[in-house]
Short mmCIF file of N, CA, C and O in Angstrom, two decimals:
data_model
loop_
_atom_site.label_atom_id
_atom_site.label_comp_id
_atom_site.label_asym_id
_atom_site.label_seq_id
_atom_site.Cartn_x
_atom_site.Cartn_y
_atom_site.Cartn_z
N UNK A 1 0.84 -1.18 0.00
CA UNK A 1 0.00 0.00 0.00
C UNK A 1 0.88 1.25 0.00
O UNK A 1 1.89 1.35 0.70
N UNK A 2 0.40 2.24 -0.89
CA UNK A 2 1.38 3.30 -0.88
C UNK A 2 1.31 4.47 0.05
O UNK A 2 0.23 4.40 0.65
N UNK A 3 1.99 5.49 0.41
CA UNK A 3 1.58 6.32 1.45
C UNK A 3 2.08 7.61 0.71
O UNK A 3 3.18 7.93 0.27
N UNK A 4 0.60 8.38 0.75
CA UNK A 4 1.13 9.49 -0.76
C UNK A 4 1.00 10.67 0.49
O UNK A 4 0.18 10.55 1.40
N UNK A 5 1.69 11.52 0.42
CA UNK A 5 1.09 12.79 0.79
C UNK A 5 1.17 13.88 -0.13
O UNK A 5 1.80 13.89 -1.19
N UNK A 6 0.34 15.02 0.48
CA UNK A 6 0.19 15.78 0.03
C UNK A 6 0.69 17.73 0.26
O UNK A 6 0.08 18.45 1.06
N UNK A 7 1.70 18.17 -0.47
CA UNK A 7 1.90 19.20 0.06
C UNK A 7 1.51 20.47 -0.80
O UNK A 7 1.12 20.06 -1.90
N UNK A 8 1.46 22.07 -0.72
CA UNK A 8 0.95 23.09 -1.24
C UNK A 8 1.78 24.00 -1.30
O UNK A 8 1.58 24.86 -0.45
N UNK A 9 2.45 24.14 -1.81
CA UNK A 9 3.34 24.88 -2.05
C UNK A 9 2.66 26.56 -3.08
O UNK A 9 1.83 26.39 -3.97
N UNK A 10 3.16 27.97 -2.75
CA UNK A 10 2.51 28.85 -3.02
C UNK A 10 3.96 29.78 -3.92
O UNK A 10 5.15 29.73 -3.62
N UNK A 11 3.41 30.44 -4.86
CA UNK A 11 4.21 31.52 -5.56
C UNK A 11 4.16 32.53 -4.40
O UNK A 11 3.34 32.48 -3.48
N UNK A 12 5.36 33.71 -4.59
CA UNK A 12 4.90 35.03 -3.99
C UNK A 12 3.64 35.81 -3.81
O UNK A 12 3.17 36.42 -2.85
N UNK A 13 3.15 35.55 -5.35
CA UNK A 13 2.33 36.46 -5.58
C UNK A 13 0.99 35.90 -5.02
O UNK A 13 0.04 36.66 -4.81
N UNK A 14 0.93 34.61 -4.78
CA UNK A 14 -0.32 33.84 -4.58
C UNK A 14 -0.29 33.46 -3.01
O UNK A 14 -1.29 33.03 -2.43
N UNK A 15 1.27 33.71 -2.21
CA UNK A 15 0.97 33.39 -1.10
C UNK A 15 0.59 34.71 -0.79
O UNK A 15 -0.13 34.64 0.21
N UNK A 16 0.74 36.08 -1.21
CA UNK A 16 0.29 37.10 -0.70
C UNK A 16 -1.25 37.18 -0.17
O UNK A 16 -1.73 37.39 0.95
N UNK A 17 -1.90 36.87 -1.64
CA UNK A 17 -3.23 36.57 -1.68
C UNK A 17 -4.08 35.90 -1.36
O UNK A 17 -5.27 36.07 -1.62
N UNK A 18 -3.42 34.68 -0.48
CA UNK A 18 -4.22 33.66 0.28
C UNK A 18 -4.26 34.47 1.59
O UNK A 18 -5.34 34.56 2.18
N UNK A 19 -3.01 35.15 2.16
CA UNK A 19 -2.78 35.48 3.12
C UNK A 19 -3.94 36.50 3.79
O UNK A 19 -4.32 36.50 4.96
N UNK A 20 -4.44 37.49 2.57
CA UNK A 20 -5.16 38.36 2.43
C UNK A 20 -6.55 37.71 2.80
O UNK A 20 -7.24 38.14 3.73
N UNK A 21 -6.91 36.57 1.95
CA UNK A 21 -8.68 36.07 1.67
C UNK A 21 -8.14 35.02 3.62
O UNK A 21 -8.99 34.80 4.48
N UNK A 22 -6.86 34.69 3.74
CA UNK A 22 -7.18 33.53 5.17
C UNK A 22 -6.16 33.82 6.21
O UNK A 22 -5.76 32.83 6.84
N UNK A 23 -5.72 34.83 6.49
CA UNK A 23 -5.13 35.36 7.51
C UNK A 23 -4.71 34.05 8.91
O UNK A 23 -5.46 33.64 9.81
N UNK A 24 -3.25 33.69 8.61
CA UNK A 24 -3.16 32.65 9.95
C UNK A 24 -3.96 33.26 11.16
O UNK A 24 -4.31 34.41 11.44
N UNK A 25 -4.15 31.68 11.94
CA UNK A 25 -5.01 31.89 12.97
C UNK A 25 -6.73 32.36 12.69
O UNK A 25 -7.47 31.93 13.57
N UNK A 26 -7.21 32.94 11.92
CA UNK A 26 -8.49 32.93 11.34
C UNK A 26 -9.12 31.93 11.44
O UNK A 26 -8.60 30.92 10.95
N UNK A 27 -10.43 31.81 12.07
CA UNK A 27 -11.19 30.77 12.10
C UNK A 27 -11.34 29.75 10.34
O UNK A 27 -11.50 28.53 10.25
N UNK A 28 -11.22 30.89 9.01
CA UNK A 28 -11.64 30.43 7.91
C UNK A 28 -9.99 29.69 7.64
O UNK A 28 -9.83 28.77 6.85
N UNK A 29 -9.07 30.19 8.31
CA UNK A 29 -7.52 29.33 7.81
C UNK A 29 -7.41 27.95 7.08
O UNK A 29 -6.31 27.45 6.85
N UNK A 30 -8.48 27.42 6.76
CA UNK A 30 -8.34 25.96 6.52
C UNK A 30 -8.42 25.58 4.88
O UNK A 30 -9.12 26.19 4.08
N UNK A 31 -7.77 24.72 4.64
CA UNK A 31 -8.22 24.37 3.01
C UNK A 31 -8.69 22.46 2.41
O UNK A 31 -8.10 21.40 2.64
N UNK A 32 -9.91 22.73 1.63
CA UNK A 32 -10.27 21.09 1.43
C UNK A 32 -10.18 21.04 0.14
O UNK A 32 -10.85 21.79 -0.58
N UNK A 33 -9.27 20.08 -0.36
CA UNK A 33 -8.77 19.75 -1.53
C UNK A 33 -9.37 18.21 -1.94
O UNK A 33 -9.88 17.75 -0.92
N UNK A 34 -9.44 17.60 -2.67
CA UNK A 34 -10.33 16.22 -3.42
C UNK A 34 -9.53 15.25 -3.15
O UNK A 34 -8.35 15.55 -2.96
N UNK A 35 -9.82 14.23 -3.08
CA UNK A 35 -8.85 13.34 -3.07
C UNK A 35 -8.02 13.09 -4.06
O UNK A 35 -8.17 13.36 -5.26
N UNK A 36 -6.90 12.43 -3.36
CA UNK A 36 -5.28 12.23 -4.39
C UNK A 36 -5.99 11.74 -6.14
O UNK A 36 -5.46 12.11 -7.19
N UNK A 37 -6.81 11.16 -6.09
CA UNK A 37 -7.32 10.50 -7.71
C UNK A 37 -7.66 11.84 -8.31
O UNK A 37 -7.09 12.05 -9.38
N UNK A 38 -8.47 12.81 -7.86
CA UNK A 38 -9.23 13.77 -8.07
C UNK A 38 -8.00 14.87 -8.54
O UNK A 38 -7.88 15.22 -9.72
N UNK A 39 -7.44 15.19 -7.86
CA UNK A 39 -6.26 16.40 -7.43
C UNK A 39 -6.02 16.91 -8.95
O UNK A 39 -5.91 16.14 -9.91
N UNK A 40 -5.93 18.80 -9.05
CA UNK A 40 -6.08 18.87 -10.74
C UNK A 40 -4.60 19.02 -11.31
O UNK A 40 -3.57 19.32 -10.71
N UNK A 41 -4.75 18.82 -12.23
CA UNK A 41 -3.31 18.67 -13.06
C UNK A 41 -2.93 20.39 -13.43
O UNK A 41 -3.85 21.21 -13.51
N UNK A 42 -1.81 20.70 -13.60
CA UNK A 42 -1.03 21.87 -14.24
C UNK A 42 -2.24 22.61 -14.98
O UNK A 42 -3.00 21.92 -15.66
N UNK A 43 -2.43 23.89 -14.89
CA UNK A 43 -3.78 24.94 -15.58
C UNK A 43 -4.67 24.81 -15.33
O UNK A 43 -5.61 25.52 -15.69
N UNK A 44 -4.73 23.49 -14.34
CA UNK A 44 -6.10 23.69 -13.62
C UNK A 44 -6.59 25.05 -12.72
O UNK A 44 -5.90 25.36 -11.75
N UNK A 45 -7.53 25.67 -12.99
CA UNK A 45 -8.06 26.78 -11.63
C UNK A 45 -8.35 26.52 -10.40
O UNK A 45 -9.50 26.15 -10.61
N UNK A 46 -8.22 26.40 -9.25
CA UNK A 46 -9.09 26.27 -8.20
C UNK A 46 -9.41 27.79 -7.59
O UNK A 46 -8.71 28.80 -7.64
N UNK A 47 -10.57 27.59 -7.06
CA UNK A 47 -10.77 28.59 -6.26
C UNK A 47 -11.49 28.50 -4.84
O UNK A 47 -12.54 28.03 -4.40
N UNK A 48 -10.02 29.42 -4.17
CA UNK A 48 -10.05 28.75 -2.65
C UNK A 48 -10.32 30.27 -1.71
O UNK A 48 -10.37 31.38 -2.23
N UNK A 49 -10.46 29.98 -0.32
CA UNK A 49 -10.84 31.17 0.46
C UNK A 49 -12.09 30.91 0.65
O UNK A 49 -12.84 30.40 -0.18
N UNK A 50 -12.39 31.29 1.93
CA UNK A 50 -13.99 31.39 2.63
C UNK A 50 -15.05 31.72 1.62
O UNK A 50 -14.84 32.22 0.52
N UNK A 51 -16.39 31.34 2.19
CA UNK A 51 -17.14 31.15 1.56
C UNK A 51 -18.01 32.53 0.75
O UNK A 51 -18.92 33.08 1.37
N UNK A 52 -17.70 32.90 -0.34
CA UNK A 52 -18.36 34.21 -0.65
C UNK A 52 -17.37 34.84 -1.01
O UNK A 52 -17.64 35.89 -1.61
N UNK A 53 -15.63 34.45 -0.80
CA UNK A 53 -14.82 35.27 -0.85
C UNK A 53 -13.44 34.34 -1.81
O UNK A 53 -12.25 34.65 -1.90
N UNK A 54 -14.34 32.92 -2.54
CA UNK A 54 -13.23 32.81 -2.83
C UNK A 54 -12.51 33.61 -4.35
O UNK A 54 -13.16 34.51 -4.87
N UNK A 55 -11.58 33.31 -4.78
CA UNK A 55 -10.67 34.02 -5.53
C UNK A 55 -9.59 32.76 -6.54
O UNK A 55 -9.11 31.71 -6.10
N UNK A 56 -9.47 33.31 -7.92
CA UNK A 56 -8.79 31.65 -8.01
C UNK A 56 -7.27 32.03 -8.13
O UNK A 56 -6.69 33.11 -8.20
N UNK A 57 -6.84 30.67 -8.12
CA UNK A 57 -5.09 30.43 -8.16
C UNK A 57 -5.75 29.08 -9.27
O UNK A 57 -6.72 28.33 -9.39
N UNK A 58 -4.09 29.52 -10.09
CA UNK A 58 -3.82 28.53 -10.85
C UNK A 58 -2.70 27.65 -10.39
O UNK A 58 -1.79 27.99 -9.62
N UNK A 59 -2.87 26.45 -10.96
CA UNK A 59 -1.92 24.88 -10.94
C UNK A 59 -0.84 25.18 -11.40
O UNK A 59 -0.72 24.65 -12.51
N UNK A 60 0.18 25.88 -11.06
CA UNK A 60 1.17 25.93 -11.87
C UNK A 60 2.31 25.12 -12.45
O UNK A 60 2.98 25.17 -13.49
N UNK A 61 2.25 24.09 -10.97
CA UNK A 61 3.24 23.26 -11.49
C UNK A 61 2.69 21.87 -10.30
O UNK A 61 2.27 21.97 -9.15
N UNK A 62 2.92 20.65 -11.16
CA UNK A 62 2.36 19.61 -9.77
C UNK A 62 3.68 18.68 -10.40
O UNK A 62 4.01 18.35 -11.54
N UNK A 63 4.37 18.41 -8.75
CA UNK A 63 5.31 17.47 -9.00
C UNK A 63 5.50 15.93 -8.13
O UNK A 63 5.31 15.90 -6.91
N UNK A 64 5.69 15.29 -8.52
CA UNK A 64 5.77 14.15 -7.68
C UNK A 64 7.63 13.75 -7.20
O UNK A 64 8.68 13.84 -7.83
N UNK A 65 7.43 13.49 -6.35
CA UNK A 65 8.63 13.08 -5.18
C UNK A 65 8.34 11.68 -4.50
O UNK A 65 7.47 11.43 -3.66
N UNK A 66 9.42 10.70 -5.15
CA UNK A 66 8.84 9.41 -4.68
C UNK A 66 10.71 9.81 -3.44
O UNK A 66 11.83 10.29 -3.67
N UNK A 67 9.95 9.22 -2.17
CA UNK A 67 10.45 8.99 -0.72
C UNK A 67 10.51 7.98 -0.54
O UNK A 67 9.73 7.68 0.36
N UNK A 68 11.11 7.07 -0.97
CA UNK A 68 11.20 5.56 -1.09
C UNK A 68 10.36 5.04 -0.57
O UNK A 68 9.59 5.52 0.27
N UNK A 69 10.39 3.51 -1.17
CA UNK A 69 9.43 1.93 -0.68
C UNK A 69 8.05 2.93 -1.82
O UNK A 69 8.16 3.66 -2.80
N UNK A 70 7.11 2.54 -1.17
CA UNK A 70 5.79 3.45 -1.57
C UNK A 70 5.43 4.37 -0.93
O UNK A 70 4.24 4.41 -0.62
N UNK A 71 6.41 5.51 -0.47
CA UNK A 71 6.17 6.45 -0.12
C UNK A 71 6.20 7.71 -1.18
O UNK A 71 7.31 8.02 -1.60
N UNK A 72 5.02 8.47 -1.67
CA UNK A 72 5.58 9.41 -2.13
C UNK A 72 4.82 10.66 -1.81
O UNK A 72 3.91 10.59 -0.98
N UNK A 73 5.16 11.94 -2.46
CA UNK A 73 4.74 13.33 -2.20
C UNK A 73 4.05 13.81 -3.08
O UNK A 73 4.62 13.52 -4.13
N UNK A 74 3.36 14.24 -3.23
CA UNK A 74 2.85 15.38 -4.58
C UNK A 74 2.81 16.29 -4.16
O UNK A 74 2.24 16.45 -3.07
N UNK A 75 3.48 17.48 -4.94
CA UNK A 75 3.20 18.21 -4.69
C UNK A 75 2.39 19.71 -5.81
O UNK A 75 2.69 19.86 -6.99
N UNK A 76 1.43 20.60 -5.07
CA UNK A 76 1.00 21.54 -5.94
C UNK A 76 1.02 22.86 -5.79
O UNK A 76 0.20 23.52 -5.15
N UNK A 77 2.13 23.33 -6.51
CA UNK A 77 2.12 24.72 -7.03
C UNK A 77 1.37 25.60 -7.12
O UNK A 77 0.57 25.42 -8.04
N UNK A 78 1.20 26.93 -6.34
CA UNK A 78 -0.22 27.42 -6.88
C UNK A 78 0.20 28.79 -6.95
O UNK A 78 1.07 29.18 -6.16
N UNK A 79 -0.27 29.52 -7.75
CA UNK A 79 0.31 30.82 -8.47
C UNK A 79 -1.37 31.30 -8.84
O UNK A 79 -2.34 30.58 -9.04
N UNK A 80 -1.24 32.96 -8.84
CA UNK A 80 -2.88 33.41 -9.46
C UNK A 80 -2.59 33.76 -10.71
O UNK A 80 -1.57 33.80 -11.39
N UNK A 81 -3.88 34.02 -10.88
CA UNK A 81 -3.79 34.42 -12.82
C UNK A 81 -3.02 35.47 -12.98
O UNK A 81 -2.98 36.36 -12.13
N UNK A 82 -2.20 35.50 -14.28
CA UNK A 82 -1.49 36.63 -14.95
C UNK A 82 -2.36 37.84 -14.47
O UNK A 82 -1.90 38.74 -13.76
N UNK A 83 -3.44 37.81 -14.83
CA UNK A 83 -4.27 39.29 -14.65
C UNK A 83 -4.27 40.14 -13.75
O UNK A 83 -4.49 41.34 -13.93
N UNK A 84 -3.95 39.42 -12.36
CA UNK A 84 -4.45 39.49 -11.51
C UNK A 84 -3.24 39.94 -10.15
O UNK A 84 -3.50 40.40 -9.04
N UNK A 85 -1.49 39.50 -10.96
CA UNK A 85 -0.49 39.93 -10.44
C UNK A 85 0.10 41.36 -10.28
O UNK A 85 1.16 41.53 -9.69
#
């Protein structure tokens, strides 16, 4: 059985902007992502932040990191739209 995790890794420009819509310590601080089958590939949009307030980031880059045996990482990049920097 493999043991995948999952990490989130943020651009400048996009950790600014999470920071903004989820301020650490904020009751809304939290994020729910799909499961590992689900999880979107590179140009995918998501749009994350409390409810009424979210805002999107793009997939910029998703990489995998195998940690030996069946351990591995994915990880996803998240950057906002050109427009929007």
């Amino acid at each position: 059985m493999s043991n995948i995790q999952l990490d989130i890794e943020w651009t400048e420009a996009a950790s600014r902007k999470i920071e903004k819509l989820m301020p650490r310590g904020s009751q809304d601080a939290f994020l729910a992502l799909p499961p590992v089958e689900c999880l979107p590939m590179e140009g995918d949009v998501l749009f994350l932040g409390p409810a009424g307030k979210q805002q999107p980031f793009i997939v910029a880059e998703r990489q995998y990191h195998h940690d030996g045996d069946a351990d591995w990482t994915i990880i996803l990049i998240l950057d906002v739209p050109h427009s929007t920097h």
